[in-house]
Amino acid sequence: MSKVKYAGRLHEPIKLYKIHSHEFWEVVRYTKGSGVVEIGGETVPFREGDVFVIPPGVEHSDSAEAGFQNYHYEFEDSAFPMRHWITFRDSENNDFLNVMEVLYREYLLKRDNYKEIVDNLHAVLLCYMTSFMKEKPVNTYVAFAIDSIIANFSNPSYTFAETQALIPMNEDYFRRLFESETGHTPLRHLTWVRIEHAKRLLHLRPRSGLSIQEIAWMSGFRDSLYFSRIFRRETGMAPSEWK
């Protein structure tokens, strides 16, 4: 049974969505307008880029004098750790919205395996929720390095030295700064991103038919033997054993 129960979108601006509640958790990402959400006896302002996550049975309403639009979806997930409503800001790159747009489209298309697709997209959104709720200010150069790793990790020819060369800081100093901000070194972060991507590809392997060599390459590893060694070191099992 799919965790995602419904996905929708307000295509045209509306000024008021009357008080209501849902059977499942609801996620709302505002795409236009600014106003207030009446929720749980509180009045909370919202604007474009805000995300609200609302528990089942909690009455709420939205209003905006000039109208508002949003994407929204409902889910049921026993692994979700929250019990009360939460709100946070999307990233400057609209990462949360980008995934919600894909989830909404896949929910409407209803391909043969759409339930698996939307549930995996929901899992990504849960990771973003956790990240954005805990997010703290990051040094400009650390943020640049993280963005550079994300943009280039799947290229087997990429090394962090390329990014380091663009940062006007001593290499040792920056490595310590990066570690203090993120908890690990730039090279460790690059490896982590590559292995996490490989996990997702391995999970989809029964449907995609990708070989271990292809997954290694798509995850930024030129050599499948080296990939297997690093994957075992990070996860405790071989790529072929990952479920």
Short mmCIF file of C-alpha atoms in Angstrom, two decimals, residues 48-204:
data_model
loop_
_atom_site.label_atom_id
_atom_site.label_comp_id
_atom_site.label_asym_id
_atom_site.label_seq_id
_atom_site.Cartn_x
_atom_site.Cartn_y
_atom_site.Cartn_z
CA GLU A 48 6.03 31.92 -0.92
CA GLY A 49 8.63 29.25 -0.12
CA ASP A 50 7.16 28.22 3.24
CA VAL A 51 6.31 24.58 3.91
CA PHE A 52 3.72 23.40 6.46
CA VAL A 53 3.40 19.79 7.63
CA ILE A 54 0.06 19.20 9.35
CA PRO A 55 -0.95 16.13 11.40
CA PRO A 56 -4.12 14.10 10.78
CA GLY A 57 -7.27 15.55 12.32
CA VAL A 58 -5.82 19.02 12.99
CA GLU A 59 -8.19 21.73 11.80
CA HIS A 60 -6.62 24.49 9.74
CA SER A 61 -7.39 27.13 7.12
CA ASP A 62 -5.36 29.40 4.81
CA SER A 63 -6.12 32.94 3.72
CA ALA A 64 -4.40 35.69 1.77
CA GLU A 65 -5.84 39.03 0.68
CA ALA A 66 -4.26 38.83 -2.78
CA GLY A 67 -4.71 35.06 -3.09
CA PHE A 68 -2.29 32.15 -2.80
CA GLN A 69 -1.27 28.97 -4.62
CA ASN A 70 0.41 25.79 -3.44
CA TYR A 71 1.38 22.19 -4.03
CA HIS A 72 0.17 19.70 -1.43
CA TYR A 73 0.11 15.98 -0.75
CA GLU A 74 -1.08 13.64 1.98
CA PHE A 75 0.81 10.68 3.42
CA GLU A 76 0.65 7.97 6.05
CA ASP A 77 4.05 6.88 7.36
CA SER A 78 4.67 5.19 10.72
CA ALA A 79 8.37 6.14 10.46
CA PHE A 80 7.59 9.88 10.49
CA PRO A 81 8.89 11.08 13.88
CA MET A 82 6.79 14.23 14.39
CA ARG A 83 3.54 14.48 16.34
CA HIS A 84 2.76 18.19 16.02
CA TRP A 85 2.53 20.52 13.02
CA ILE A 86 5.77 22.01 11.78
CA THR A 87 6.82 24.73 9.35
CA PHE A 88 10.11 25.58 7.66
CA ARG A 89 11.53 27.39 4.64
CA ASP A 90 12.41 25.73 1.35
CA SER A 91 15.98 26.18 0.11
CA GLU A 92 17.02 29.07 -2.14
CA ASN A 93 17.14 26.58 -5.02
CA ASN A 94 13.56 25.41 -4.30
CA ASP A 95 14.78 21.84 -3.76
CA PHE A 96 11.69 20.82 -1.79
CA LEU A 97 9.35 22.27 -4.41
CA ASN A 98 11.22 20.59 -7.26
CA VAL A 99 10.64 17.16 -5.73
CA MET A 100 7.01 17.95 -4.88
CA GLU A 101 6.37 18.93 -8.50
CA VAL A 102 7.71 15.57 -9.68
CA LEU A 103 5.68 13.71 -7.04
CA TYR A 104 2.52 15.53 -8.15
CA ARG A 105 3.17 14.76 -11.81
CA GLU A 106 3.90 11.07 -11.18
CA TYR A 107 0.80 10.76 -9.00
CA LEU A 108 -1.31 12.08 -11.87
CA LEU A 109 0.43 10.02 -14.58
CA LYS A 110 -0.05 6.79 -12.62
CA ARG A 111 2.53 4.74 -14.48
CA ASP A 112 2.59 0.99 -13.80
CA ASN A 113 4.99 1.52 -10.88
CA TYR A 114 3.80 4.99 -9.84
CA LYS A 115 3.25 3.96 -6.21
CA GLU A 116 6.91 3.04 -5.82
CA ILE A 117 7.95 6.25 -7.57
CA VAL A 118 5.85 8.57 -5.39
CA ASP A 119 6.82 6.71 -2.20
CA ASN A 120 10.51 7.15 -3.06
CA LEU A 121 9.95 10.83 -3.77
CA HIS A 122 8.12 11.09 -0.42
CA ALA A 123 11.19 9.53 1.25
CA VAL A 124 13.37 12.26 -0.31
CA LEU A 125 11.00 14.93 0.98
CA LEU A 126 11.18 13.46 4.50
CA CYS A 127 14.97 13.77 4.33
CA TYR A 128 14.60 17.41 3.29
CA MET A 129 12.17 18.03 6.16
CA THR A 130 14.71 16.71 8.66
CA SER A 131 17.50 18.68 7.06
CA PHE A 132 15.67 22.01 6.79
CA MET A 133 14.26 21.83 10.32
CA LYS A 134 17.75 21.35 11.75
CA GLU A 135 19.52 23.61 9.30
CA LYS A 136 21.90 26.21 10.71
CA PRO A 137 23.73 29.04 8.92
CA VAL A 138 26.58 27.67 6.81
CA ASN A 139 29.76 29.48 5.81
CA THR A 140 29.51 30.80 2.23
CA TYR A 141 32.49 28.77 1.01
CA VAL A 142 31.27 25.61 2.73
CA ALA A 143 27.88 26.05 1.05
CA PHE A 144 29.67 26.57 -2.29
CA ALA A 145 31.68 23.37 -1.75
CA ILE A 146 28.57 21.33 -0.89
CA ASP A 147 26.74 22.62 -3.99
CA SER A 148 29.78 21.83 -6.13
CA ILE A 149 29.93 18.26 -4.80
CA ILE A 150 26.23 17.74 -5.48
CA ALA A 151 26.60 19.10 -9.02
CA ASN A 152 29.63 16.96 -9.89
CA PHE A 153 29.61 13.77 -7.79
CA SER A 154 28.33 11.55 -10.63
CA ASN A 155 31.29 12.47 -12.83
CA PRO A 156 34.00 9.81 -12.27
CA SER A 157 36.64 12.35 -13.35
CA TYR A 158 35.63 14.86 -10.67
CA THR A 159 37.84 15.33 -7.63
CA PHE A 160 37.31 17.80 -4.83
CA ALA A 161 40.65 19.40 -5.72
CA GLU A 162 38.83 21.13 -8.61
CA THR A 163 36.48 22.83 -6.16
CA GLN A 164 39.21 23.52 -3.62
CA ALA A 165 41.14 25.45 -6.29
CA LEU A 166 38.23 27.91 -6.53
CA ILE A 167 38.11 28.60 -2.78
CA PRO A 168 40.44 31.40 -1.59
CA MET A 169 41.47 29.62 1.60
CA ASN A 170 44.34 27.48 2.74
CA GLU A 171 43.44 23.83 2.09
CA ASP A 172 44.05 22.64 5.66
CA TYR A 173 42.14 25.57 7.13
CA PHE A 174 39.19 25.00 4.81
CA ARG A 175 39.13 21.27 5.56
CA ARG A 176 38.86 22.05 9.29
CA LEU A 177 36.19 24.68 8.61
CA PHE A 178 34.18 22.27 6.45
CA GLU A 179 34.44 19.56 9.10
CA SER A 180 33.31 21.92 11.87
CA GLU A 181 30.24 22.90 9.81
CA THR A 182 29.25 19.46 8.51
CA GLY A 183 30.87 16.89 10.80
CA HIS A 184 33.14 15.43 8.13
CA THR A 185 35.82 16.43 5.61
CA PRO A 186 35.06 17.43 1.99
CA LEU A 187 36.40 14.12 0.66
CA ARG A 188 34.31 12.18 3.18
CA HIS A 189 31.25 14.17 2.14
CA LEU A 190 31.89 13.42 -1.53
CA THR A 191 32.16 9.70 -0.76
CA TRP A 192 28.96 9.82 1.30
CA VAL A 193 27.00 11.51 -1.50
CA ARG A 194 28.25 8.96 -4.04
CA ILE A 195 27.40 5.97 -1.85
CA GLU A 196 23.91 7.32 -1.02
CA HIS A 197 23.22 7.74 -4.73
CA ALA A 198 24.47 4.22 -5.39
CA LYS A 199 22.11 2.87 -2.72
CA ARG A 200 19.12 4.40 -4.51
CA LEU A 201 20.21 2.95 -7.86
CA LEU A 202 20.75 -0.48 -6.29
CA HIS A 203 17.30 -0.31 -4.72
CA LEU A 204 15.79 0.25 -8.17
#
